[in-house]
């Protein structure tokens, strides 16, 4: 007999796998076919029942009877006789007779000691005074010997200054070194912008005009639109989800929320509470009111003299004298002389603005009225236009008498095959019987030989005979 196969081995489409459990503590039967070092060294133990959960179920238990008004406090409370708290009388203060002894522990136990002045450890500073006379000549004066240095004669040329006899008689360095030069125009090497006219007529023949050959265009072929033909076969709306999905039948979850029942009391409320029944008022004495003493104003007149008025001695204070010298203004009473050196020595010169150097125009300006004739109109020669010849090939449909070879490798070598449905799609694969499930979640089935033609499947999919394939 062949060993049972797992659902992963029965699947032919590769989309079906066994549900793997996260742990393998509880084994429900069947031995694993996986041999590892851990399985060889450690033996298997028997089935261990899971520990029972002692946690109570969270279920709402409704009480069907009428609710009593007795609480835990009412049932367990025992009233006690409450007596008034005894009032403690305060003793009257009686002052102690006699004088207060101001002696303290410090005065009694302290022994006074005589303190002597601290002797300084610093040595006494000694001054050494010599009776000799101080020599005030330094080392520089004693060792320095002056050398006889001859004075160098200057090489400067004597330039005696002679004041000018006339005003602005002396010339400046610019006037001595500069001499006026005539202004000469530089020759321009720029070519003249003069249009050169040609005597030859304009030739308008181009390579396009000479090589162009006109062709007559044929009418454009019209393409007929194909009519839409609907498919005669019905549309199969079976998707992968509808084919592979296995719906599980389950109950709807129940709500644990208690029903909203309105509590109505027909009896009239008496207004008596537990606080009113148990509470007993105590007698409380009012606190004594302390009386304030009346204000008695002092007799006699008030002395307004203060310590500052009594002990203050006035002093004669002289103002502070400024150490800044007194400013003495020097005023000149002589009349102002309006003549200056600039006015006496300066003579105004007659200056004129230099003329602008202008270039003489090379082209004379036209005189008279414009005729309206331009250079283009005067020299333009019209020519006959020859259309360019198009070298583009014509759009013509190529017709051939040879029949079209529509034979392809797919048509010649293709063999139609039967469409197989994966047996793992069904809850119970056809031709297999469920055996067991191991601890890892693998489902094992054993192969049998049933009559496949008599099998009716729950999801409505039957095993097809043959499927026609059209390329």
Coordinates of C-alpha atoms in Angstrom, one line a residue:
X1 CA 0.0 0.0 0.0
X2 CA 1.3 3.5 -0.9
X3 CA 1.9 5.9 1.9
X4 CA -0.6 8.7 2.4
X5 CA 0.1 12.0 0.5
X6 CA -0.1 15.5 1.9
X7 CA -2.4 18.2 0.5
X8 CA 0.8 20.1 -0.6
X9 CA 1.8 17.0 -2.7
X10 CA -1.7 16.5 -4.2
X11 CA -1.9 20.2 -5.4
X12 CA -1.0 20.6 -9.1
X13 CA -1.5 24.3 -9.5
X14 CA 0.9 25.4 -6.7
X15 CA -1.6 27.6 -4.9
X16 CA -2.8 25.3 -2.1
X17 CA -0.8 24.8 1.1
X18 CA -1.7 23.2 4.4
X19 CA -2.4 25.5 7.3
X20 CA 0.8 25.3 9.4
X21 CA 0.2 25.5 13.2
X22 CA 2.5 27.9 15.2
X23 CA 3.4 25.2 17.8
X24 CA 3.5 21.4 18.0
X25 CA 3.0 20.9 21.8
X26 CA -0.2 18.9 21.3
X27 CA 0.0 16.0 18.8
X28 CA -3.3 14.7 17.5
X29 CA -1.9 11.6 15.9
X30 CA 0.3 10.6 13.1
X31 CA 4.0 10.5 13.0
X32 CA 6.0 13.2 11.3
X33 CA 8.0 12.1 8.3
X34 CA 10.7 14.7 9.1
X35 CA 13.8 13.0 10.6
X36 CA 16.1 15.4 12.4
X37 CA 18.8 15.1 15.1
X38 CA 16.4 16.4 17.7
X39 CA 13.9 13.7 16.9
X40 CA 16.6 11.0 17.0
X41 CA 18.0 12.0 20.4
X42 CA 14.8 12.9 22.3
X43 CA 12.0 10.3 22.5
X44 CA 8.3 11.2 22.0
X45 CA 6.0 11.4 25.0
X46 CA 2.4 10.6 25.3
X47 CA -0.4 13.1 24.7
X48 CA -0.5 15.6 27.5
X49 CA -3.9 17.1 28.2
X50 CA -3.9 20.9 28.3
X51 CA -4.2 22.6 31.6
X52 CA -7.7 23.6 32.6
X53 CA -8.4 27.2 32.7
X54 CA -9.7 28.3 36.1
X55 CA -10.7 31.8 35.0
X56 CA -14.4 32.3 35.3
X57 CA -16.4 33.0 32.2
X58 CA -17.3 36.6 31.6
X59 CA -21.0 36.0 31.3
X60 CA -23.7 38.4 32.4
X61 CA -26.1 36.7 34.8
X62 CA -29.3 38.6 35.1
X63 CA -31.4 38.3 38.2
X64 CA -35.0 37.5 37.6
X65 CA -36.5 38.4 41.0
X66 CA -37.3 41.8 42.5
X67 CA -34.4 43.9 43.7
X68 CA -34.3 44.4 47.5
X69 CA -33.4 47.8 49.0
X70 CA -31.0 46.2 51.5
X71 CA -27.3 47.0 50.9
X72 CA -24.2 45.6 52.5
X73 CA -24.0 48.6 54.7
X74 CA -27.6 48.3 56.0
X75 CA -27.2 44.6 56.7
X76 CA -23.8 44.7 58.5
X77 CA -24.1 48.1 60.2
X78 CA -24.6 48.0 64.0
X79 CA -25.7 51.2 65.6
X80 CA -23.9 52.3 68.8
X81 CA -24.9 54.6 71.6
X82 CA -23.2 57.9 71.0
X83 CA -22.4 59.8 74.2
X84 CA -21.3 63.4 74.3
X85 CA -17.5 64.0 74.4
X86 CA -16.3 65.1 77.9
X87 CA -15.1 68.7 78.0
X88 CA -11.6 69.1 79.5
X89 CA -11.4 72.0 81.9
X90 CA -8.3 74.1 81.5
X91 CA -6.4 74.9 84.7
X92 CA -6.0 78.5 85.7
X93 CA -2.5 80.0 85.4
X94 CA -0.8 80.8 88.7
X95 CA 2.4 82.9 88.5
X96 CA 5.5 81.6 90.4
X97 CA 6.5 83.7 93.4
X98 CA 10.1 85.0 93.8
X99 CA 12.7 86.3 91.4
X100 CA 13.8 84.6 88.2
X101 CA 17.3 83.1 88.3
X102 CA 19.1 84.1 85.1
X103 CA 22.1 81.8 85.6
X104 CA 22.7 79.4 82.7
X105 CA 24.8 76.3 82.2
X106 CA 27.3 78.3 80.2
X107 CA 27.9 80.8 83.0
X108 CA 28.1 78.1 85.6
X109 CA 30.5 75.7 83.8
X110 CA 32.7 78.2 81.9
X111 CA 36.1 79.0 83.4
X112 CA 37.7 82.3 82.3
X113 CA 41.4 82.3 81.2
X114 CA 43.8 85.1 80.9
X115 CA 44.8 85.9 77.3
X116 CA 48.3 87.1 76.4
X117 CA 49.2 88.9 73.2
X118 CA 50.4 86.7 70.3
X119 CA 54.2 87.0 69.6
X120 CA 55.0 87.5 66.0
X121 CA 57.4 84.9 64.4
X122 CA 58.5 87.4 61.7
X123 CA 62.2 88.4 62.1
X124 CA 63.0 92.0 62.9
X125 CA 63.9 94.1 59.9
X126 CA 67.5 95.3 60.1
X127 CA 68.8 98.4 58.2
X128 CA 72.4 98.6 57.2
X129 CA 73.6 102.1 56.9
X130 CA 77.1 102.8 55.5
X131 CA 78.9 106.1 56.3
X132 CA 80.7 106.3 52.9
X133 CA 79.8 108.8 50.0
X134 CA 77.8 107.5 47.0
X135 CA 79.6 107.6 43.7
X136 CA 76.9 108.7 41.1
X137 CA 79.0 108.2 37.9
X138 CA 77.4 105.3 35.9
X139 CA 79.3 102.7 33.9
X140 CA 78.4 104.3 30.6
X141 CA 80.1 107.5 31.5
X142 CA 83.2 105.8 32.9
X143 CA 83.8 103.5 29.9
X144 CA 82.6 105.6 27.0
X145 CA 85.1 107.5 24.9
X146 CA 84.0 110.0 22.2
X147 CA 85.4 109.6 18.7
X148 CA 86.4 112.3 16.4
X149 CA 84.0 112.1 13.4
X150 CA 84.5 114.3 10.4
X151 CA 81.4 116.0 9.0
X152 CA 80.5 115.0 5.4
X153 CA 80.1 117.8 2.9
X154 CA 76.7 117.7 1.1
X155 CA 76.5 117.1 -2.7
X156 CA 73.5 119.3 -3.1
X157 CA 73.7 121.9 -5.8
X158 CA 73.0 125.3 -4.4
X159 CA 69.9 126.8 -6.0
X160 CA 69.4 130.3 -4.9
X161 CA 65.9 131.6 -5.1
X162 CA 65.3 134.8 -6.9
X163 CA 61.9 136.2 -6.4
X164 CA 60.1 137.3 -9.6
X165 CA 59.9 140.9 -10.5
X166 CA 56.5 140.6 -12.1
X167 CA 53.3 138.9 -11.0
X168 CA 53.2 135.3 -12.2
X169 CA 56.6 135.8 -13.8
X170 CA 58.0 132.3 -13.1
X171 CA 57.0 129.4 -15.3
X172 CA 55.9 126.1 -14.1
X173 CA 57.4 122.7 -14.8
X174 CA 54.4 121.9 -17.1
X175 CA 54.9 125.0 -19.0
X176 CA 58.6 124.4 -19.4
X177 CA 58.3 120.7 -20.5
X178 CA 55.1 120.9 -22.6
X179 CA 54.9 122.4 -26.0
X180 CA 51.7 122.5 -28.1
X181 CA 51.4 120.3 -31.1
X182 CA 49.0 120.4 -34.1
X183 CA 46.0 118.0 -34.0
X184 CA 46.3 115.5 -36.9
X185 CA 43.5 113.1 -37.7
X186 CA 44.4 109.4 -37.9
X187 CA 43.8 107.5 -41.1
X188 CA 41.0 104.9 -40.9
X189 CA 41.6 101.5 -42.4
X190 CA 37.9 100.5 -42.2
X191 CA 36.5 99.5 -45.6
X192 CA 33.9 101.7 -47.1
X193 CA 30.3 100.5 -46.7
X194 CA 29.4 101.0 -50.4
X195 CA 27.2 98.5 -52.2
X196 CA 28.7 97.0 -55.3
X197 CA 26.1 96.5 -58.1
X198 CA 26.5 93.7 -60.6
X199 CA 26.0 94.0 -64.3
X200 CA 25.0 90.4 -64.9
X201 CA 21.3 89.3 -64.7
X202 CA 20.1 87.3 -61.6
X203 CA 19.9 83.5 -62.2
X204 CA 17.1 82.0 -60.2
X205 CA 17.7 78.4 -61.2
X206 CA 18.3 76.0 -58.2
X207 CA 19.1 72.3 -57.9
X208 CA 15.5 71.7 -56.6
X209 CA 14.0 73.4 -59.6
X210 CA 16.2 71.7 -62.1
X211 CA 15.9 68.1 -60.6
X212 CA 12.3 68.2 -59.6
X213 CA 9.9 65.9 -61.5
X214 CA 6.1 66.5 -60.9
X215 CA 4.0 63.4 -60.4
X216 CA 0.3 63.0 -60.5
X217 CA -1.3 61.9 -57.2
X218 CA -3.8 59.1 -57.1
X219 CA -7.0 59.3 -55.0
X220 CA -6.6 58.2 -51.4
X221 CA -7.9 54.7 -50.6
X222 CA -10.7 54.6 -48.1
X223 CA -10.6 52.0 -45.3
X224 CA -13.9 50.3 -44.5
X225 CA -14.6 49.9 -40.8
X226 CA -15.3 46.4 -39.6
X227 CA -18.7 45.8 -38.0
X228 CA -18.8 44.6 -34.4
X229 CA -20.0 41.0 -34.1
X230 CA -20.9 39.9 -30.6
X231 CA -19.8 36.5 -29.4
X232 CA -22.4 33.8 -29.5
X233 CA -21.1 31.9 -26.4
X234 CA -22.3 33.0 -23.0
X235 CA -19.8 34.8 -20.7
X236 CA -18.3 32.7 -17.9
X237 CA -18.1 34.8 -14.8
X238 CA -16.2 32.3 -12.8
X239 CA -13.2 34.0 -11.1
X240 CA -10.3 32.6 -9.2
X241 CA -11.9 33.7 -5.9
X242 CA -15.3 32.1 -6.7
X243 CA -13.6 28.9 -7.8
X244 CA -11.1 28.5 -4.9
X245 CA -13.0 30.1 -2.1
X246 CA -14.6 27.8 0.5
X247 CA -17.1 29.5 2.6
X248 CA -17.4 28.3 6.3
X249 CA -20.8 28.2 7.9
X250 CA -20.7 29.9 11.3
X251 CA -23.1 31.4 13.8
X252 CA -23.4 35.1 14.2
X253 CA -21.7 36.5 17.4
X254 CA -24.1 37.1 20.3
X255 CA -24.1 40.4 22.1
X256 CA -23.3 40.4 25.8
X257 CA -24.8 43.8 26.3
X258 CA -27.6 43.8 28.9
X259 CA -31.0 44.9 27.8
X260 CA -32.0 48.4 28.6
X261 CA -34.9 48.0 31.0
X262 CA -36.4 51.0 32.7
X263 CA -36.9 50.8 36.4
X264 CA -40.1 52.4 37.6
X265 CA -41.2 52.6 41.2
X266 CA -44.9 53.2 41.8
X267 CA -44.5 53.8 45.5
X268 CA -44.3 57.4 46.8
X269 CA -40.9 58.6 48.0
X270 CA -41.1 59.4 51.8
X271 CA -38.0 61.6 51.8
X272 CA -36.4 59.6 54.7
X273 CA -32.8 58.7 54.1
X274 CA -30.3 56.7 56.1
X275 CA -28.5 59.9 57.1
X276 CA -31.6 61.3 58.6
X277 CA -32.4 58.1 60.5
X278 CA -28.9 57.6 62.0
X279 CA -27.8 61.2 62.5
X280 CA -28.2 62.7 66.0
X281 CA -27.5 66.4 66.4
X282 CA -25.0 67.3 69.2
X283 CA -25.3 70.3 71.4
X284 CA -22.5 72.7 70.6
X285 CA -21.6 75.6 72.8
X286 CA -20.8 79.0 71.1
X287 CA -17.3 80.3 71.4
X288 CA -16.7 83.2 73.8
X289 CA -16.4 86.6 72.2
X290 CA -13.2 88.5 73.2
X291 CA -13.8 92.1 74.0
X292 CA -11.4 94.7 72.7
X293 CA -10.0 97.4 75.0
X294 CA -11.2 100.9 74.4
X295 CA -8.7 103.4 73.1
X296 CA -7.7 106.1 75.6
X297 CA -5.9 109.1 74.1
X298 CA -2.8 110.3 76.0
X299 CA -3.0 113.5 78.0
X300 CA -0.8 116.6 77.4
X301 CA 0.7 118.1 74.2
X302 CA 2.9 116.2 71.8
X303 CA 6.7 117.0 71.6
X304 CA 7.6 117.2 67.9
X305 CA 11.4 117.6 68.4
X306 CA 13.4 114.8 66.9
X307 CA 17.0 113.5 67.6
X308 CA 18.3 115.3 64.4
X309 CA 16.8 118.6 65.6
X310 CA 18.4 118.3 69.0
X311 CA 21.9 117.0 68.0
X312 CA 22.4 118.8 64.7
X313 CA 25.1 121.5 64.6
X314 CA 25.0 123.9 61.6
X315 CA 28.3 124.8 59.8
X316 CA 29.3 127.6 57.6
X317 CA 30.0 126.2 54.1
X318 CA 31.7 128.2 51.4
X319 CA 31.0 127.4 47.7
X320 CA 33.5 125.4 45.7
X321 CA 35.9 127.6 43.6
X322 CA 36.4 126.4 40.0
X323 CA 40.0 125.7 38.9
X324 CA 39.2 126.6 35.3
X325 CA 40.8 129.8 34.0
X326 CA 38.5 132.7 33.2
X327 CA 37.9 133.1 29.5
X328 CA 39.0 136.5 28.2
X329 CA 37.5 137.5 24.9
X330 CA 39.9 139.3 22.6
X331 CA 38.0 141.8 20.5
X332 CA 39.6 143.7 17.6
X333 CA 38.1 147.1 17.0
X334 CA 40.0 147.8 13.7
X335 CA 38.0 147.9 10.5
X336 CA 37.9 144.7 8.3
X337 CA 40.1 144.8 5.2
X338 CA 38.4 143.0 2.3
X339 CA 41.5 142.7 0.2
X340 CA 43.3 139.3 0.1
X341 CA 46.4 137.9 -1.7
X342 CA 44.1 135.9 -4.0
X343 CA 42.3 139.1 -5.1
X344 CA 45.4 141.1 -5.6
X345 CA 47.5 138.5 -7.5
X346 CA 44.8 136.7 -9.5
X347 CA 44.0 138.0 -13.0
X348 CA 41.0 136.6 -14.9
X349 CA 41.8 135.1 -18.3
X350 CA 39.6 135.1 -21.3
X351 CA 38.8 131.4 -22.0
X352 CA 36.8 129.9 -24.8
X353 CA 35.5 126.4 -25.3
X354 CA 37.4 124.3 -27.9
X355 CA 35.5 123.3 -31.0
X356 CA 34.4 119.7 -31.5
X357 CA 36.4 117.8 -34.2
X358 CA 33.9 116.5 -36.7
X359 CA 34.4 114.1 -39.4
X360 CA 33.4 115.2 -42.9
X361 CA 30.6 113.0 -44.4
X362 CA 31.6 110.7 -47.2
X363 CA 28.1 110.2 -48.6
X364 CA 26.4 113.5 -49.5
X365 CA 22.9 114.0 -48.2
X366 CA 20.2 113.9 -50.8
X367 CA 18.5 117.1 -51.7
X368 CA 14.9 117.2 -53.0
X369 CA 11.8 115.0 -52.5
X370 CA 11.8 111.2 -52.3
X371 CA 10.6 109.5 -55.5
X372 CA 9.5 106.2 -53.7
X373 CA 11.8 104.0 -55.9
X374 CA 13.9 101.6 -53.8
X375 CA 16.9 99.6 -54.9
X376 CA 14.9 96.4 -54.7
X377 CA 12.3 97.7 -57.1
X378 CA 14.9 99.2 -59.5
X379 CA 17.1 96.0 -59.8
X380 CA 14.5 93.2 -59.3
X381 CA 13.8 90.9 -62.3
X382 CA 10.7 88.7 -61.9
X383 CA 11.0 85.0 -63.0
X384 CA 8.5 82.3 -63.7
X385 CA 8.1 79.8 -60.8
X386 CA 8.5 76.2 -61.6
X387 CA 7.0 73.9 -58.9
X388 CA 9.5 71.5 -57.2
X389 CA 9.1 67.8 -58.1
X390 CA 8.4 65.4 -55.2
X391 CA 10.5 62.3 -54.8
X392 CA 8.2 60.7 -52.3
X393 CA 6.9 57.2 -53.3
X394 CA 3.2 56.8 -54.0
X395 CA 0.8 55.3 -51.4
X396 CA -0.4 52.2 -53.3
X397 CA -1.5 48.9 -52.0
X398 CA 0.7 46.1 -53.2
X399 CA -1.5 43.3 -54.6
X400 CA -0.1 39.8 -55.3
X401 CA -1.7 36.7 -56.9
X402 CA 0.3 34.4 -54.7
X403 CA -1.8 33.1 -51.8
X404 CA -0.8 34.2 -48.3
X405 CA 1.0 31.6 -46.2
X406 CA -0.8 31.6 -42.8
X407 CA 0.9 28.6 -41.4
X408 CA 2.7 29.2 -38.1
X409 CA 4.7 27.0 -35.8
X410 CA 1.9 27.3 -33.2
X411 CA -0.7 25.9 -35.6
X412 CA 1.5 23.1 -36.8
X413 CA 3.0 21.9 -33.5
X414 CA 0.3 22.7 -31.0
X415 CA -1.6 19.7 -29.5
X416 CA -4.8 20.5 -27.6
X417 CA -4.7 19.2 -24.0
X418 CA -7.4 18.6 -21.4
X419 CA -7.9 21.4 -18.8
X420 CA -7.2 19.9 -15.5
X421 CA -8.7 21.3 -12.3
X422 CA -6.5 21.1 -9.2
X423 CA -7.9 18.3 -6.9
X424 CA -6.9 20.4 -3.8
X425 CA -9.6 22.9 -4.8
X426 CA -12.4 20.7 -3.3
X427 CA -12.9 20.2 0.4
X428 CA -12.2 16.5 -0.1
X429 CA -10.0 15.8 -3.2
X430 CA -11.7 13.4 -5.6
X431 CA -10.0 10.0 -5.5
X432 CA -8.6 10.5 -2.0
X433 CA -9.7 9.6 1.5
X434 CA -8.8 11.7 4.5
X435 CA -6.5 9.9 6.9
X436 CA -5.1 12.2 9.6
X437 CA -3.6 15.6 10.5
X438 CA -0.2 15.8 12.1
X439 CA 1.0 18.4 14.7
X440 CA 2.4 20.7 12.0
X441 CA -1.0 21.1 10.3
X442 CA -0.4 18.8 7.3
X443 CA -3.5 16.9 6.1
X444 CA -2.7 13.4 4.7
X445 CA -5.0 11.6 2.2
X446 CA -4.9 8.1 0.8
X447 CA -5.5 7.5 -2.9
X448 CA -8.5 5.2 -3.9
X449 CA -9.9 4.3 -7.3
X450 CA -13.5 5.6 -7.4
X451 CA -15.7 6.1 -10.4
X452 CA -14.9 9.6 -11.4
X453 CA -17.9 9.9 -13.7
X454 CA -20.4 9.5 -10.9
X455 CA -18.8 12.1 -8.6
X456 CA -21.0 15.2 -8.1
X457 CA -19.1 18.1 -6.5
X458 CA -20.6 20.6 -4.1
X459 CA -19.4 23.7 -5.8
X460 CA -20.9 22.9 -9.1
X461 CA -17.7 22.2 -11.0
X462 CA -17.6 19.0 -13.0
X463 CA -14.7 17.2 -14.5
X464 CA -14.6 18.3 -18.2
X465 CA -14.1 15.8 -21.0
X466 CA -12.4 17.8 -23.7
X467 CA -11.9 21.5 -24.3
X468 CA -11.7 22.9 -27.8
X469 CA -8.9 25.4 -28.2
X470 CA -9.1 27.9 -31.0
X471 CA -5.9 29.8 -31.9

